[in-house]
Amino acid sequence: MSDQQQPAVGSKSFTAVAINCAAKAGEWIKTKLGNHTSLSLKYSAQDLVTEVDKGSEKMIKSLIQTHFPDHSFLGEEGVEPGPEASAKALQSVRDAEYLWIVDPVDGTTNFVHGFPFFSVSIALAYKGEVIVGVVYDPMRDELFVAEKGKGAYVRGKRMTVSPDDTLKCSLIATGFPADPTYALPLNMKGLQALVPEVRNIRSGGSAALHMAYVASGRLSGFWEFGLNAWDLAAGSLLVTESGGHVTDTKGSLYDIGVRNVVATNGHIHEEFLGVLAKADAAG
Ligand code: IPD
Ligand code: CA
Ligand code: CA
């Protein structure tokens, strides 16, 4: 962004609003752990939604609209389920000057089962470029924050990606896609090719937290197919502002339309992409 293009309102207040929304929603979600009252299926038997997802999004949306009534908003629960509807919804807002991109609970399956690994993910894009990214883990009270050009922080401490420079010494993560025809077979091929090449692989169940963990150096890489803008937008800025690299699975630079992602510390990126390509697991 050039100086003339700087947002009219200081990006600090954008960030403050994003943090406030994530913290408020996260605290509320935590109080609902183990006592949600409604559970329904969306696109598939693996695609869950509770009243907590909807309530969290409502809370975040109304807070954002109070502060920035002219800004556009893309939240998971305001979009019809399925990849086509997601792509269409993103298309309708991606040229907005300011666009908030929100996953009110990333890791709903974990939330429903009481597995304490889920997050709130909030990003602000300016003319399609992510300028603020916040991911909050209410169970660990960990807030990951990035501002474009200003670095990324967790618990107020600057984050840097891991120094691991080979797959052999890397701990990486993935998520298992629900789509049994396209995404899951690709993911399984990639898994088979990567397991013998890396130190180990984890699948925690929150794409946004996996991205935050790449940013903070706890993981050296993450890949997954079939994600949406709300899963990745905030995390992508966390990773790049921590010195890492984010592309699609074929190596094109991340933008908010990317659904198949590879995020790494940068050092292992080419090797990672190479293994996926060789295994015909890049999509
Ligand atoms: C899901 C989580 C999960 C990933 C799925 C996502 P949700 O988001 O990020 O880790 O594997 O692909 O859909 O549905 O819990 O918001
Ligand atoms: Ca999600
Ligand atoms: Ca969600």
Short mmCIF file of C-alpha atoms and ligand atoms in Angstrom, two decimals:
data_model
loop_
_atom_site.label_atom_id
_atom_site.label_comp_id
_atom_site.label_asym_id
_atom_site.label_seq_id
_atom_site.Cartn_x
_atom_site.Cartn_y
_atom_site.Cartn_z
CA MET A 1 0.00 0.00 0.00
CA SER A 2 1.43 3.42 -0.89
CA ASP A 3 1.24 6.35 1.57
CA GLN A 4 -1.61 7.98 -0.41
CA GLN A 5 -3.58 4.77 -0.14
CA GLN A 6 -3.34 4.53 3.64
CA PRO A 7 -6.72 3.83 5.23
CA ALA A 8 -8.56 6.98 6.37
CA VAL A 9 -8.96 5.62 9.89
CA GLY A 10 -5.69 4.60 11.53
CA SER A 11 -5.14 0.86 11.22
CA LYS A 12 -4.62 0.80 15.01
CA SER A 13 -8.34 1.32 15.57
CA PHE A 14 -9.13 -1.41 13.03
CA THR A 15 -6.87 -3.72 14.98
CA ALA A 16 -8.34 -2.64 18.31
CA VAL A 17 -11.84 -3.45 17.06
CA ALA A 18 -10.71 -6.81 15.67
CA ILE A 19 -9.06 -7.71 19.00
CA ASN A 20 -12.07 -6.58 20.97
CA CYS A 21 -14.45 -8.63 18.82
CA ALA A 22 -12.28 -11.76 18.99
CA ALA A 23 -11.78 -11.48 22.74
CA LYS A 24 -15.48 -10.88 23.50
CA ALA A 25 -16.67 -13.65 21.20
CA GLY A 26 -13.96 -16.03 22.44
CA GLU A 27 -14.84 -15.52 26.10
CA TRP A 28 -18.50 -16.15 25.35
CA ILE A 29 -17.74 -19.29 23.29
CA LYS A 30 -15.70 -20.64 26.21
CA THR A 31 -18.67 -20.29 28.57
CA LYS A 32 -20.71 -22.39 26.12
CA LEU A 33 -18.22 -25.28 25.95
CA GLY A 34 -20.05 -28.46 26.91
CA ASN A 35 -23.47 -26.82 26.97
CA HIS A 36 -24.43 -25.85 23.45
CA THR A 37 -28.10 -26.56 22.87
CA SER A 38 -28.48 -27.03 19.12
CA LEU A 39 -26.42 -29.00 16.66
CA SER A 40 -27.17 -29.26 12.96
CA LEU A 41 -25.45 -30.45 9.82
CA LYS A 42 -24.71 -28.08 6.97
CA TYR A 43 -23.18 -29.28 3.69
CA SER A 44 -22.19 -32.77 4.85
CA ALA A 45 -22.24 -35.00 7.91
CA GLN A 46 -18.87 -33.47 8.87
CA ASP A 47 -19.98 -29.86 8.47
CA LEU A 48 -21.45 -28.87 11.85
CA VAL A 49 -23.08 -25.72 13.14
CA THR A 50 -24.36 -24.79 16.59
CA GLU A 51 -26.17 -21.79 18.03
CA VAL A 52 -22.76 -20.74 19.34
CA ASP A 53 -21.33 -20.32 15.82
CA LYS A 54 -24.32 -18.17 14.90
CA GLY A 55 -24.29 -16.18 18.15
CA SER A 56 -20.56 -15.50 17.89
CA GLU A 57 -20.92 -14.20 14.34
CA LYS A 58 -23.88 -12.02 15.31
CA MET A 59 -21.89 -10.50 18.17
CA ILE A 60 -18.83 -9.82 15.98
CA LYS A 61 -20.85 -8.44 13.08
CA SER A 62 -22.83 -6.01 15.22
CA LEU A 63 -19.68 -4.74 16.96
CA ILE A 64 -17.94 -4.18 13.63
CA GLN A 65 -20.99 -2.47 12.16
CA THR A 66 -21.21 -0.15 15.16
CA HIS A 67 -17.66 1.04 14.53
CA PHE A 68 -17.54 0.81 10.74
CA PRO A 69 -21.07 0.91 9.28
CA ASP A 70 -19.78 1.38 5.71
CA HIS A 71 -17.53 -1.65 5.71
CA SER A 72 -18.47 -4.92 4.00
CA PHE A 73 -18.72 -8.17 5.92
CA LEU A 74 -18.16 -11.82 4.95
CA GLY A 75 -18.87 -14.28 7.74
CA GLU A 76 -19.21 -18.04 7.44
CA GLU A 77 -22.66 -18.22 9.00
CA GLY A 78 -24.08 -15.62 6.62
CA VAL A 79 -23.24 -17.76 3.60
CA GLU A 80 -25.11 -20.79 2.30
CA PRO A 81 -23.15 -24.02 2.87
CA GLY A 82 -20.92 -25.52 0.18
CA PRO A 83 -18.00 -24.42 -1.98
CA GLU A 84 -20.04 -22.87 -4.82
CA ALA A 85 -22.02 -20.61 -2.46
CA SER A 86 -18.77 -19.62 -0.66
CA ALA A 87 -17.06 -18.70 -3.92
CA LYS A 88 -20.10 -16.69 -5.01
CA ALA A 89 -20.33 -14.88 -1.67
CA LEU A 90 -16.65 -13.95 -1.82
CA GLN A 91 -17.01 -12.79 -5.41
CA SER A 92 -19.82 -10.43 -4.44
CA VAL A 93 -17.69 -8.58 -1.86
CA ARG A 94 -14.07 -9.07 -2.88
CA ASP A 95 -13.82 -5.65 -4.54
CA ALA A 96 -15.13 -3.86 -1.45
CA GLU A 97 -12.85 -1.13 -0.14
CA TYR A 98 -12.92 -2.55 3.39
CA LEU A 99 -13.98 -6.14 3.91
CA TRP A 100 -14.13 -7.93 7.25
CA ILE A 101 -13.70 -11.70 6.88
CA VAL A 102 -14.86 -13.68 9.91
CA ASP A 103 -14.93 -17.26 11.08
CA PRO A 104 -16.89 -17.04 14.34
CA VAL A 105 -15.79 -20.50 15.54
CA ASP A 106 -13.01 -22.22 13.60
CA GLY A 107 -12.98 -25.79 14.83
CA THR A 108 -16.68 -26.37 15.47
CA THR A 109 -16.20 -30.16 15.53
CA ASN A 110 -13.67 -29.73 18.35
CA PHE A 111 -15.98 -27.34 20.17
CA VAL A 112 -18.87 -29.82 19.94
CA HIS A 113 -16.72 -32.68 21.28
CA GLY A 114 -15.05 -30.63 23.99
CA PHE A 115 -11.62 -30.97 22.34
CA PRO A 116 -10.01 -27.69 23.43
CA PHE A 117 -8.59 -26.48 20.12
CA PHE A 118 -10.74 -23.90 18.35
CA SER A 119 -10.53 -20.22 17.62
CA VAL A 120 -12.14 -17.02 16.42
CA SER A 121 -10.63 -15.67 13.21
CA ILE A 122 -11.08 -12.05 12.10
CA ALA A 123 -9.38 -10.34 9.17
CA LEU A 124 -9.77 -6.97 7.52
CA ALA A 125 -8.94 -6.68 3.82
CA TYR A 126 -8.36 -3.32 2.13
CA LYS A 127 -9.05 -3.54 -1.62
CA GLY A 128 -8.59 -7.30 -1.43
CA GLU A 129 -5.36 -7.26 0.57
CA VAL A 130 -5.41 -8.45 4.17
CA ILE A 131 -4.17 -5.61 6.43
CA VAL A 132 -5.24 -6.89 9.87
CA GLY A 133 -5.42 -10.48 11.09
CA VAL A 134 -6.47 -11.68 14.53
CA VAL A 135 -6.85 -15.28 15.68
CA TYR A 136 -7.93 -15.90 19.27
CA ASP A 137 -7.74 -19.22 21.15
CA PRO A 138 -10.02 -18.76 24.17
CA MET A 139 -8.95 -22.01 25.86
CA ARG A 140 -5.31 -20.89 26.13
CA ASP A 141 -6.21 -17.21 26.17
CA GLU A 142 -3.80 -16.73 23.28
CA LEU A 143 -4.33 -13.81 20.97
CA PHE A 144 -2.39 -13.79 17.70
CA VAL A 145 -2.35 -10.37 16.02
CA ALA A 146 -0.81 -9.09 12.79
CA GLU A 147 -0.88 -5.74 11.04
CA LYS A 148 0.38 -5.42 7.47
CA GLY A 149 3.98 -4.21 7.53
CA LYS A 150 4.13 -4.10 11.33
CA GLY A 151 4.85 -7.68 12.33
CA ALA A 152 2.83 -10.27 14.19
CA TYR A 153 2.52 -10.85 17.93
CA VAL A 154 1.28 -13.46 20.39
CA ARG A 155 0.74 -12.50 24.02
CA GLY A 156 2.37 -9.19 23.09
CA LYS A 157 5.58 -10.91 21.94
CA ARG A 158 6.82 -10.62 18.36
CA MET A 159 6.47 -13.89 16.47
CA THR A 160 8.96 -15.44 14.09
CA VAL A 161 8.58 -18.62 12.12
CA SER A 162 10.64 -21.71 12.96
CA PRO A 163 14.22 -21.95 11.65
CA ASP A 164 13.77 -25.54 10.38
CA ASP A 165 15.24 -25.69 6.91
CA THR A 166 14.36 -29.22 5.81
CA LEU A 167 11.19 -31.28 5.89
CA LYS A 168 13.15 -33.94 7.79
CA CYS A 169 13.30 -31.74 10.91
CA SER A 170 9.81 -30.23 10.48
CA LEU A 171 6.59 -30.76 12.39
CA ILE A 172 3.74 -29.97 10.01
CA ALA A 173 -0.07 -30.10 10.09
CA THR A 174 -3.04 -30.70 7.86
CA GLY A 175 -6.82 -30.90 8.00
CA PHE A 176 -8.86 -33.74 6.54
CA PRO A 177 -11.39 -32.43 4.04
CA ALA A 178 -14.99 -33.66 4.07
CA ASP A 179 -15.29 -33.72 0.26
CA PRO A 180 -14.75 -37.44 -0.55
CA THR A 181 -14.45 -37.07 -4.32
CA TYR A 182 -11.81 -34.37 -4.88
CA ALA A 183 -10.19 -32.90 -1.76
CA LEU A 184 -9.93 -35.95 0.49
CA PRO A 185 -8.17 -38.24 -2.05
CA LEU A 186 -5.66 -35.45 -2.79
CA ASN A 187 -5.05 -34.92 0.91
CA MET A 188 -4.49 -38.67 1.44
CA LYS A 189 -1.97 -38.79 -1.42
CA GLY A 190 -0.14 -35.82 0.08
CA LEU A 191 -0.22 -37.39 3.52
CA GLN A 192 1.25 -40.63 2.25
CA ALA A 193 4.03 -38.78 0.45
CA LEU A 194 4.82 -36.39 3.31
CA VAL A 195 4.74 -38.71 6.36
CA PRO A 196 8.08 -40.37 5.58
CA GLU A 197 9.68 -37.02 4.70
CA VAL A 198 8.87 -35.04 7.87
CA ARG A 199 9.43 -35.38 11.62
CA ASN A 200 5.68 -35.82 12.11
CA ILE A 201 2.22 -34.58 11.11
CA ARG A 202 -0.57 -33.24 13.33
CA SER A 203 -4.21 -32.50 12.60
CA GLY A 204 -5.58 -30.24 15.31
CA GLY A 205 -8.89 -29.30 13.68
CA SER A 206 -8.68 -25.51 13.36
CA ALA A 207 -7.12 -24.20 10.17
CA ALA A 208 -6.83 -20.69 11.61
CA LEU A 209 -4.92 -21.99 14.65
CA HIS A 210 -2.71 -24.15 12.45
CA MET A 211 -1.79 -20.98 10.54
CA ALA A 212 -1.16 -19.14 13.83
CA TYR A 213 1.08 -22.02 14.92
CA VAL A 214 3.12 -21.76 11.71
CA ALA A 215 3.49 -18.03 12.44
CA SER A 216 4.64 -18.67 16.00
CA GLY A 217 7.14 -21.38 15.00
CA ARG A 218 5.28 -24.23 16.72
CA LEU A 219 4.70 -25.80 13.31
CA SER A 220 6.93 -25.40 10.26
CA GLY A 221 4.21 -25.98 7.71
CA PHE A 222 0.52 -26.58 7.08
CA TRP A 223 -1.47 -27.62 4.04
CA GLU A 224 -5.14 -28.26 3.40
CA PHE A 225 -7.62 -28.42 0.52
CA GLY A 226 -11.04 -26.83 0.19
CA LEU A 227 -10.76 -24.06 2.77
CA ASN A 228 -12.61 -20.74 2.64
CA ALA A 229 -11.53 -17.13 2.93
CA TRP A 230 -12.69 -17.02 6.58
CA ASP A 231 -10.44 -19.97 7.51
CA LEU A 232 -7.30 -18.42 6.03
CA ALA A 233 -7.39 -14.63 5.72
CA ALA A 234 -6.28 -13.72 9.26
CA GLY A 235 -3.80 -16.59 9.47
CA SER A 236 -2.20 -15.71 6.14
CA LEU A 237 -1.15 -12.30 7.49
CA LEU A 238 0.08 -13.85 10.75
CA VAL A 239 2.35 -16.15 8.74
CA THR A 240 3.73 -13.57 6.31
CA GLU A 241 4.26 -10.96 9.04
CA SER A 242 6.21 -13.59 11.00
CA GLY A 243 8.53 -14.18 8.06
CA GLY A 244 6.76 -17.18 6.52
CA HIS A 245 5.32 -17.88 3.11
CA VAL A 246 1.73 -18.64 1.99
CA THR A 247 0.75 -19.96 -1.44
CA ASP A 248 -1.79 -22.25 -2.96
CA THR A 249 -0.78 -25.91 -3.31
CA LYS A 250 0.65 -25.20 -6.77
CA GLY A 251 2.82 -22.33 -5.57
CA SER A 252 0.85 -19.21 -6.56
CA LEU A 253 0.98 -16.45 -3.98
CA TYR A 254 -1.91 -16.35 -1.48
CA ASP A 255 -4.91 -14.13 -2.14
CA ILE A 256 -8.29 -14.20 -0.39
CA GLY A 257 -9.72 -16.55 -3.04
CA VAL A 258 -7.21 -19.35 -2.30
CA ARG A 259 -8.88 -22.56 -1.11
CA ASN A 260 -5.99 -25.05 -1.30
CA VAL A 261 -3.21 -23.72 0.88
CA VAL A 262 0.42 -24.33 1.79
CA ALA A 263 1.77 -22.13 4.59
CA THR A 264 5.32 -22.60 5.83
CA ASN A 265 8.26 -20.91 7.51
CA GLY A 266 9.52 -20.17 3.98
CA HIS A 267 12.65 -22.33 4.31
CA ILE A 268 10.84 -25.60 3.53
CA HIS A 269 8.30 -24.16 1.08
CA GLU A 270 9.83 -25.35 -2.19
CA GLU A 271 10.60 -28.79 -0.78
CA PHE A 272 7.01 -29.04 0.54
CA LEU A 273 5.49 -28.04 -2.82
CA GLY A 274 7.87 -30.42 -4.56
CA VAL A 275 6.69 -33.43 -2.55
CA LEU A 276 3.02 -32.58 -3.25
CA ALA A 277 3.71 -32.12 -6.96
CA LYS A 278 5.73 -35.35 -7.24
CA ALA A 279 2.92 -37.28 -5.54
CA ASP A 280 0.37 -35.69 -7.88
CA ALA A 281 -1.23 -34.26 -4.73
CA ALA A 282 -1.22 -30.54 -5.53
CA GLY A 283 -4.72 -30.39 -7.04
C1 IPD B 1 -12.94 -26.19 9.75
C2 IPD B 1 -11.65 -26.24 10.52
C3 IPD B 1 -10.93 -27.55 10.25
C4 IPD B 1 -10.68 -27.72 8.78
C5 IPD B 1 -11.98 -27.60 8.02
C6 IPD B 1 -12.66 -26.28 8.30
P1 IPD B 1 -15.03 -24.88 10.84
O1 IPD B 1 -13.64 -24.99 9.99
O2 IPD B 1 -10.79 -25.18 10.20
O3 IPD B 1 -9.67 -27.58 10.87
O4 IPD B 1 -10.09 -28.98 8.58
O5 IPD B 1 -11.67 -27.71 6.66
O6 IPD B 1 -13.86 -26.21 7.58
O7 IPD B 1 -16.07 -25.57 10.00
O8 IPD B 1 -14.82 -25.54 12.14
O9 IPD B 1 -15.22 -23.43 10.90
CA CA B 2 -13.46 -22.63 9.60
CA CA B 3 -16.62 -21.85 11.51
#
